[in-house]
Each structure stands twice: as C-alpha cells, then as structure tokens.
C-alpha positions as a LaTeX table, in Angstrom:
\begin{tabular}{lrrr}
\hline
Residue & $x$ (\AA) & $y$ (\AA) & $z$ (\AA) \\
\hline
Arg1 & 112.17 & 127.23 & 95.99 \\
Asn2 & 112.92 & 127.64 & 99.83 \\
Glu3 & 111.27 & 131.19 & 99.42 \\
Ile4 & 108.38 & 129.95 & 97.88 \\
Asn5 & 107.78 & 126.86 & 100.29 \\
Asn6 & 108.01 & 129.60 & 103.08 \\
Lys7 & 105.38 & 131.74 & 101.50 \\
Tyr8 & 102.88 & 128.80 & 100.98 \\
Thr9 & 103.28 & 127.50 & 104.53 \\
Lys10 & 102.94 & 131.05 & 105.98 \\
Ala11 & 99.72 & 131.43 & 103.75 \\
Val12 & 98.25 & 128.10 & 104.79 \\
Glu13 & 98.91 & 128.78 & 108.25 \\
Thr14 & 97.44 & 132.38 & 108.22 \\
Glu15 & 94.44 & 131.54 & 106.22 \\
Leu16 & 93.54 & 127.89 & 106.64 \\
Cys17 & 94.97 & 127.03 & 110.11 \\
Asn18 & 94.50 & 130.16 & 112.08 \\
His19 & 91.45 & 128.82 & 113.91 \\
Phe20 & 93.33 & 125.79 & 114.91 \\
Ile21 & 96.68 & 126.95 & 116.19 \\
Gln22 & 97.68 & 128.80 & 119.55 \\
Asn23 & 100.82 & 130.31 & 120.17 \\
Arg24 & 102.09 & 129.45 & 123.69 \\
Gly25 & 105.11 & 131.31 & 123.95 \\
Arg26 & 108.41 & 129.51 & 124.74 \\
Ser27 & 106.40 & 126.16 & 124.16 \\
Gly28 & 105.57 & 127.12 & 120.58 \\
Arg29 & 102.63 & 126.71 & 118.63 \\
Val30 & 100.15 & 123.92 & 119.20 \\
Leu31 & 96.91 & 122.62 & 117.60 \\
Val32 & 93.68 & 123.38 & 119.26 \\
Phe33 & 90.34 & 121.69 & 118.68 \\
Asn34 & 86.99 & 122.49 & 120.37 \\
Gln35 & 84.69 & 119.92 & 121.21 \\
Asp36 & 82.70 & 120.01 & 117.85 \\
Tyr37 & 86.02 & 119.28 & 115.81 \\
Leu38 & 86.80 & 116.55 & 118.07 \\
Val39 & 83.68 & 114.84 & 117.73 \\
Leu40 & 83.72 & 115.37 & 114.02 \\
Leu41 & 87.11 & 113.79 & 113.91 \\
Thr42 & 86.00 & 110.73 & 116.09 \\
Asn43 & 83.26 & 110.17 & 113.70 \\
Leu44 & 85.41 & 110.44 & 110.65 \\
Ala45 & 87.99 & 108.00 & 112.30 \\
Ile46 & 85.42 & 105.43 & 113.21 \\
Gly47 & 83.89 & 105.45 & 109.85 \\
His48 & 81.11 & 102.93 & 109.23 \\
Leu49 & 82.11 & 100.66 & 112.33 \\
Asp50 & 79.70 & 101.06 & 115.38 \\
Arg51 & 82.58 & 101.38 & 117.80 \\
Leu52 & 86.40 & 101.38 & 117.81 \\
Arg53 & 89.07 & 100.40 & 120.39 \\
Phe54 & 90.61 & 103.72 & 121.75 \\
Asn55 & 94.17 & 102.37 & 120.61 \\
Glu56 & 92.92 & 101.85 & 117.08 \\
Leu57 & 91.08 & 105.16 & 117.30 \\
Ile58 & 94.49 & 106.87 & 118.26 \\
Lys59 & 96.09 & 105.13 & 115.45 \\
Ala60 & 93.49 & 106.59 & 113.31 \\
Phe61 & 93.95 & 110.01 & 114.36 \\
Glu62 & 97.75 & 109.90 & 113.82 \\
Ser63 & 97.27 & 108.55 & 110.53 \\
Arg64 & 95.29 & 111.78 & 109.87 \\
Gly65 & 98.28 & 113.69 & 111.40 \\
Val66 & 96.67 & 114.21 & 114.77 \\
Phe67 & 98.74 & 113.13 & 117.58 \\
Phe68 & 97.97 & 113.23 & 121.32 \\
Asp69 & 100.57 & 112.74 & 124.19 \\
Lys70 & 99.61 & 110.18 & 126.97 \\
Gln71 & 98.01 & 113.26 & 129.06 \\
Ser72 & 95.93 & 114.42 & 126.23 \\
Gln73 & 94.70 & 110.92 & 125.64 \\
Gln74 & 93.83 & 110.56 & 129.20 \\
Val75 & 91.70 & 113.79 & 129.03 \\
Leu76 & 90.26 & 112.42 & 125.77 \\
Ile77 & 88.98 & 109.51 & 127.63 \\
Glu78 & 87.32 & 111.62 & 130.14 \\
Phe79 & 85.69 & 113.65 & 127.32 \\
Tyr80 & 84.15 & 110.69 & 125.65 \\
Glu81 & 83.03 & 109.39 & 129.11 \\
Arg82 & 81.46 & 112.82 & 129.84 \\
Ile83 & 79.33 & 112.64 & 126.35 \\
Gly84 & 78.57 & 108.80 & 126.67 \\
Asn85 & 80.76 & 107.56 & 123.93 \\
Val86 & 82.65 & 105.07 & 125.99 \\
Glu87 & 81.99 & 101.41 & 126.49 \\
Arg88 & 84.14 & 99.54 & 128.88 \\
Met89 & 84.50 & 95.67 & 128.42 \\
Ser90 & 85.00 & 93.88 & 131.63 \\
Asp91 & 85.95 & 90.61 & 130.13 \\
Ser92 & 88.70 & 91.83 & 127.98 \\
Gly93 & 90.66 & 93.49 & 130.54 \\
Asp94 & 91.35 & 97.27 & 130.11 \\
Ala95 & 89.59 & 97.50 & 126.59 \\
Val96 & 88.09 & 100.95 & 126.27 \\
Tyr97 & 85.78 & 101.14 & 122.97 \\
Val98 & 84.65 & 104.36 & 121.67 \\
Thr99 & 81.27 & 104.74 & 119.82 \\
Lys100 & 79.94 & 107.33 & 117.38 \\
Thr101 & 78.03 & 110.01 & 118.28 \\
Ile102 & 75.70 & 110.09 & 115.28 \\
\hline
\end{tabular}
C-alpha cells in the first residue's frame, strides 16, 4: 500500500499541482499562486457575502488547505489594498474587511 500511495502522490504532484509547486532548494517545495488564482480563491472564500473580515478570510483559506504565514498575510493585505478590495473600519479598531472582486 505504501508503494501505491507514493505513486499516487507523485502522479498528483506532476499532473495536477505542477503549476502551483515550486522547488526552493533547501527550503523545500512551496505553493505558489498568481494574482488570478488568489482573487478566485478569495471570491470562493467570501461566497455569497459582500465582505469578510481578514481574520475570517484567513480561516476560510485554512479550511480549504491554504495556509499563510504572518509575512505572507501582510503581503496579502497589501495586494488587496492595491486592487481596491479592502475596507478599514475606524470605529472597530483595526478591523480590515476584504470585499469581493466580482
């Protein structure tokens, strides 16, 4: 069974995930998204709502198997600000809401 699992994993990585995986040498393999895939994943995570708090959006990503470290989360906020999908609410402290692109 172990041999079958290894073959299956290798086939999925080469056939389905080849576009999303980059080998970083000693750092290992990492998942890489372009902007289009990130916007698509954001819209899927927000779903039928108009907007979602950033922390809730991160939890929605994690429920789909996509995890971001703190540095990547800051870059993600900058990306959303650059495309105009961020609403900051001054009355609720540091609440950052992310809106849909569509």
